[in-house]
CSV table of C-alpha atoms in Angstrom, one decimal:
chain,number,residue,atom,x,y,z
A,11,ASP,CA,110.2,101.5,114.2
A,12,ILE,CA,107.1,102.4,116.1
A,13,GLN,CA,105.1,99.3,117.4
A,14,MET,CA,101.5,99.7,117.7
A,15,THR,CA,99.7,97.7,120.6
A,16,GLN,CA,96.3,97.0,120.2
A,17,SER,CA,94.0,95.5,123.1
A,18,PRO,CA,92.2,93.7,123.4
A,19,SER,CA,93.0,90.9,120.6
A,20,SER,CA,89.3,89.9,120.1
A,21,LEU,CA,86.2,90.8,122.0
A,22,SER,CA,82.7,89.3,122.2
A,23,ALA,CA,79.9,91.5,122.2
A,24,SER,CA,75.9,92.1,121.3
A,25,VAL,CA,73.9,94.0,119.0
A,26,GLY,CA,73.9,97.6,121.2
A,27,ASP,CA,76.6,97.0,123.2
A,28,ARG,CA,79.0,99.8,123.7
A,29,VAL,CA,82.7,98.5,122.2
A,30,THR,CA,86.1,100.1,123.1
A,31,ILE,CA,89.4,99.1,121.8
A,32,SER,CA,92.7,100.7,122.5
A,33,CYS,CA,95.8,101.2,120.4
A,34,GLN,CA,99.2,102.2,122.2
A,35,ALA,CA,102.1,103.6,120.1
A,36,SER,CA,105.4,103.0,121.5
A,37,GLU,CA,106.7,106.6,121.0
A,38,ASP,CA,104.7,109.6,120.2
A,39,ILE,CA,102.5,109.9,117.2
A,40,ASN,CA,100.8,113.4,117.7
A,41,SER,CA,97.7,112.5,115.8
A,42,TYR,CA,98.6,110.5,112.7
A,43,LEU,CA,96.6,107.7,113.5
A,44,ASN,CA,94.1,105.4,111.1
A,45,TRP,CA,91.7,102.9,112.2
A,46,TYR,CA,90.6,100.2,109.7
A,47,GLN,CA,87.5,97.7,109.6
A,48,GLN,CA,88.2,94.7,107.6
A,49,LYS,CA,85.8,91.7,107.0
A,50,PRO,CA,86.4,88.1,106.2
A,51,GLY,CA,87.6,88.1,102.4
A,52,LYS,CA,87.7,91.8,102.2
A,53,ALA,CA,89.8,94.8,101.8
A,54,PRO,CA,90.4,96.9,104.8
A,55,LYS,CA,88.5,99.8,104.8
A,56,LEU,CA,89.6,103.3,106.4
A,57,LEU,CA,87.2,104.6,108.9
A,58,ILE,CA,89.1,107.2,110.9
A,59,TYR,CA,92.0,109.3,110.3
A,60,ASP,CA,94.0,111.7,112.3
A,61,ALA,CA,92.6,109.7,115.2
A,62,SER,CA,89.6,111.3,115.4
A,63,ASN,CA,88.1,112.3,111.8
A,64,LEU,CA,85.4,110.1,110.7
A,65,GLU,CA,86.0,109.2,106.7
A,66,THR,CA,83.2,110.4,104.7
A,67,GLY,CA,80.1,107.9,104.7
A,68,VAL,CA,81.3,106.2,108.0
A,69,PRO,CA,78.2,106.3,110.7
A,70,SER,CA,78.7,108.8,113.7
A,71,ARG,CA,78.2,105.6,116.2
A,72,LEU,CA,81.9,104.7,115.6
A,73,SER,CA,84.3,107.5,117.0
A,74,GLY,CA,88.4,107.9,117.8
A,75,SER,CA,90.3,109.9,120.1
A,76,GLY,CA,93.2,110.0,121.9
A,77,SER,CA,96.7,111.6,121.0
A,78,GLY,CA,100.6,111.0,121.5
A,79,THR,CA,100.6,107.3,122.6
A,80,ASP,CA,97.2,106.4,123.7
A,81,PHE,CA,94.3,106.1,121.4
A,82,THR,CA,90.9,104.3,121.5
A,83,PHE,CA,88.0,103.5,118.9
A,84,THR,CA,84.7,103.3,120.3
A,85,ILE,CA,81.5,101.9,118.8
A,86,THR,CA,78.6,103.2,120.7
A,87,SER,CA,75.8,100.6,119.9
A,88,LEU,CA,77.0,97.9,118.2
A,89,GLN,CA,75.2,96.9,114.6
A,90,PRO,CA,75.4,93.7,112.8
A,91,GLU,CA,77.5,95.1,110.2
A,92,ASP,CA,80.2,96.0,112.9
A,93,PHE,CA,81.4,92.4,113.5
A,94,ALA,CA,84.9,92.6,112.1
A,95,THR,CA,88.4,93.2,112.7
A,96,TYR,CA,89.8,96.3,113.4
A,97,TYR,CA,93.5,97.8,113.2
A,98,CYS,CA,95.0,101.1,114.0
A,99,GLN,CA,98.0,102.1,111.8
A,100,GLN,CA,100.6,105.3,112.5
A,101,TYR,CA,101.8,107.4,109.7
A,102,VAL,CA,103.9,109.8,111.5
A,103,ASN,CA,107.0,107.8,110.5
A,104,LEU,CA,108.4,104.9,107.9
A,105,PRO,CA,107.8,102.3,108.0
A,106,LEU,CA,104.2,102.6,108.6
A,107,THR,CA,103.3,100.2,111.0
A,108,PHE,CA,99.7,98.9,112.2
A,109,GLY,CA,98.6,97.3,115.5
A,110,GLY,CA,97.8,93.3,115.5
A,111,GLY,CA,94.0,93.8,115.2
A,112,THR,CA,90.9,93.3,117.5
A,113,LYS,CA,88.2,91.1,116.3
A,114,VAL,CA,84.8,92.0,117.3
A,115,GLU,CA,82.8,88.7,117.5
A,116,THR,CA,79.2,88.1,118.4
A,117,LYS,CA,78.3,87.0,121.9
B,11,GLU,CA,84.2,106.8,93.1
B,12,VAL,CA,87.7,105.4,93.5
B,13,GLN,CA,88.2,102.1,92.0
B,14,LEU,CA,91.2,100.0,92.0
B,15,VAL,CA,91.8,96.5,90.9
B,16,GLU,CA,94.9,94.3,91.2
B,17,SER,CA,95.7,91.7,89.0
B,18,GLY,CA,99.0,89.2,88.5
B,19,GLY,CA,98.7,87.3,91.6
B,20,GLY,CA,99.3,83.4,91.3
B,21,LEU,CA,101.4,80.5,92.5
B,22,VAL,CA,105.1,81.0,91.9
B,23,GLN,CA,108.4,78.9,93.2
B,24,PRO,CA,110.8,80.7,95.4
B,25,GLY,CA,113.5,82.4,94.1
B,26,ARG,CA,111.3,83.3,90.6
B,27,SER,CA,109.4,86.8,90.0
B,28,LEU,CA,106.2,88.4,89.9
B,29,ARG,CA,104.5,91.6,88.6
B,30,LEU,CA,101.5,92.6,90.3
B,31,SER,CA,99.7,95.5,88.6
B,32,CYS,CA,97.2,97.7,89.8
B,33,ILE,CA,94.6,99.6,87.8
B,34,GLY,CA,92.8,102.8,89.0
B,35,SER,CA,89.8,104.8,87.9
B,36,GLY,CA,87.4,107.4,89.0
B,37,PHE,CA,90.4,109.6,89.9
B,38,THR,CA,93.1,111.6,88.4
B,39,PHE,CA,95.8,108.9,88.9
B,40,GLY,CA,99.0,110.8,88.3
B,41,ASP,CA,98.0,113.1,91.3
B,42,HIS,CA,98.0,110.5,94.1
B,43,PRO,CA,100.4,108.2,95.8
B,44,MET,CA,99.8,104.6,95.4
B,45,SER,CA,100.9,101.9,98.1
B,46,TRP,CA,101.0,98.4,98.2
B,47,PHE,CA,100.1,96.4,101.5
B,48,ARG,CA,99.9,92.6,102.3
B,49,GLN,CA,98.3,90.3,104.2
B,50,ALA,CA,99.6,86.8,105.1
B,51,PRO,CA,97.0,84.0,105.8
B,52,GLY,CA,95.3,84.4,108.9
B,53,LYS,CA,97.6,87.5,109.8
B,54,GLY,CA,97.6,91.1,110.2
B,55,LEU,CA,98.4,94.0,107.8
B,56,GLU,CA,101.9,94.8,106.9
B,57,TRP,CA,102.9,97.8,104.5
B,58,VAL,CA,105.3,97.0,101.8
B,59,GLY,CA,105.9,100.5,100.1
B,60,PHE,CA,104.7,103.5,98.1
B,61,ILE,CA,105.5,105.5,95.0
B,62,ARG,CA,104.9,109.4,95.6
B,63,SER,CA,103.2,111.4,92.8
B,64,LYS,CA,105.5,113.2,90.3
B,65,THR,CA,104.8,116.2,91.8
B,66,TYR,CA,106.6,114.8,94.7
B,67,GLY,CA,109.2,113.4,92.5
B,68,GLY,CA,107.8,109.8,92.0
B,69,THR,CA,110.2,108.7,94.6
B,70,THR,CA,109.5,105.3,96.5
B,71,GLU,CA,109.9,103.9,99.9
B,72,TYR,CA,109.9,100.3,101.3
B,73,ALA,CA,109.7,98.2,104.1
B,74,ALA,CA,112.6,96.3,105.1
B,75,SER,CA,111.7,93.0,104.5
B,76,VAL,CA,111.0,93.8,100.7
B,77,LYS,CA,113.7,96.3,100.2
B,78,GLY,CA,116.2,95.3,97.5
B,79,ARG,CA,113.6,92.8,95.9
B,80,PHE,CA,110.7,94.8,95.5
B,81,THR,CA,110.1,97.8,93.2
B,82,ILE,CA,107.2,99.8,92.6
B,83,SER,CA,106.6,101.7,89.6
B,84,ARG,CA,103.8,103.5,88.1
B,85,ASP,CA,102.5,104.8,84.5
B,86,ASP,CA,100.5,107.5,84.7
B,87,SER,CA,99.2,107.4,81.2
B,88,LYS,CA,97.8,104.0,81.7
B,89,SER,CA,96.5,104.9,85.3
B,90,ILE,CA,98.6,101.7,86.7
B,91,ALA,CA,100.7,101.2,89.5
B,92,TYR,CA,103.1,98.0,89.4
B,93,LEU,CA,104.7,96.1,92.2
B,94,GLN,CA,107.8,93.9,90.9
B,95,MET,CA,108.6,91.2,93.3
B,96,ASN,CA,112.0,89.3,92.7
B,97,SER,CA,113.7,86.8,94.7
B,98,LEU,CA,110.7,85.6,96.1
B,99,LYS,CA,110.2,83.8,99.3
B,100,THR,CA,107.9,81.4,101.2
B,101,GLU,CA,107.0,84.3,103.8
B,102,ASP,CA,105.8,86.6,100.9
B,103,THR,CA,102.8,84.3,100.4
B,104,ALA,CA,100.2,86.7,101.2
B,105,VAL,CA,97.1,88.8,99.7
B,106,TYR,CA,98.6,92.0,98.2
B,107,TYR,CA,96.5,95.1,97.9
B,108,CYS,CA,97.2,98.4,96.4
B,109,SER,CA,95.8,101.7,97.6
B,110,SER,CA,95.6,105.4,96.6
B,111,ALA,CA,95.6,108.3,98.8
B,112,LEU,CA,95.8,111.7,99.4
B,113,VAL,CA,99.1,113.6,100.2
B,114,LEU,CA,100.1,114.6,103.7
B,115,ILE,CA,103.4,116.6,105.0
B,116,THR,CA,103.9,115.7,108.4
B,117,LEU,CA,105.2,118.1,110.9
B,118,GLY,CA,108.5,116.0,110.3
B,119,GLY,CA,108.4,116.7,107.0
B,120,LEU,CA,107.4,113.3,105.7
B,121,ILE,CA,105.6,113.2,102.4
B,122,ALA,CA,103.2,110.1,103.2
B,123,PRO,CA,100.0,108.7,101.8
B,124,TYR,CA,96.9,109.9,103.6
B,125,ARG,CA,93.3,108.9,103.3
B,126,ASP,CA,93.4,105.9,101.0
B,127,SER,CA,91.2,103.6,99.4
B,128,TRP,CA,92.3,99.7,98.7
B,129,GLY,CA,91.3,97.4,96.1
B,130,GLN,CA,90.4,93.9,96.6
B,131,GLY,CA,93.6,92.5,96.6
B,132,THR,CA,95.1,89.4,94.8
B,133,LEU,CA,96.8,86.5,96.3
B,134,VAL,CA,100.7,85.3,95.7
B,135,THR,CA,101.4,81.8,96.9
B,136,VAL,CA,104.7,81.1,97.0
B,137,SER,CA,105.7,77.8,97.2
B,138,SER,CA,107.9,75.0,95.5
């Protein structure tokens, strides 16, 4: 199975801050990577697919980059609605696997 | 707009069975693979399995943790996907989500769900 390692597991930030989350795959996954956002009590929402493509309706302050084994998710200017938990997920091989999540909290 | 509504969750004893349903609307249900995911209380996300569309044989794939106990099926005439869960264990306690997706064929030939939308989830509690 492909292991997905996210860091940090949590971070504290303020509105307007730049936030960066890392995701590392245990083997080459090309660009077969999703980023999801989940708010408490809600279902995950797909933000980015193919490592860097924004899903329809996702604001441009969110972005993804990387290929192979190392990936980054960035929020350029954190907004109040961005406080949530973020997960990466690979879909190059079965089983589909997720990172452990990164909780973005208010400082 | 894609809408997915799960139902069938509840409290069940270990060793018993439960069937979850996921009804879809706002899209041509039969053209899309349907997946199930779960999230144990306070934990991260886990893939459970998916069923491909009839175009791709309607075949299924499962996580090792549920293979042989869980079965995914679909009734395209009713726009419903099912997750039949047998021999339930306490560690199956989770919110179960269904999702619909587009189809991706990876460079390695895997036919997999792609760019998915999720339902709101239904809670399954396995406890005596």
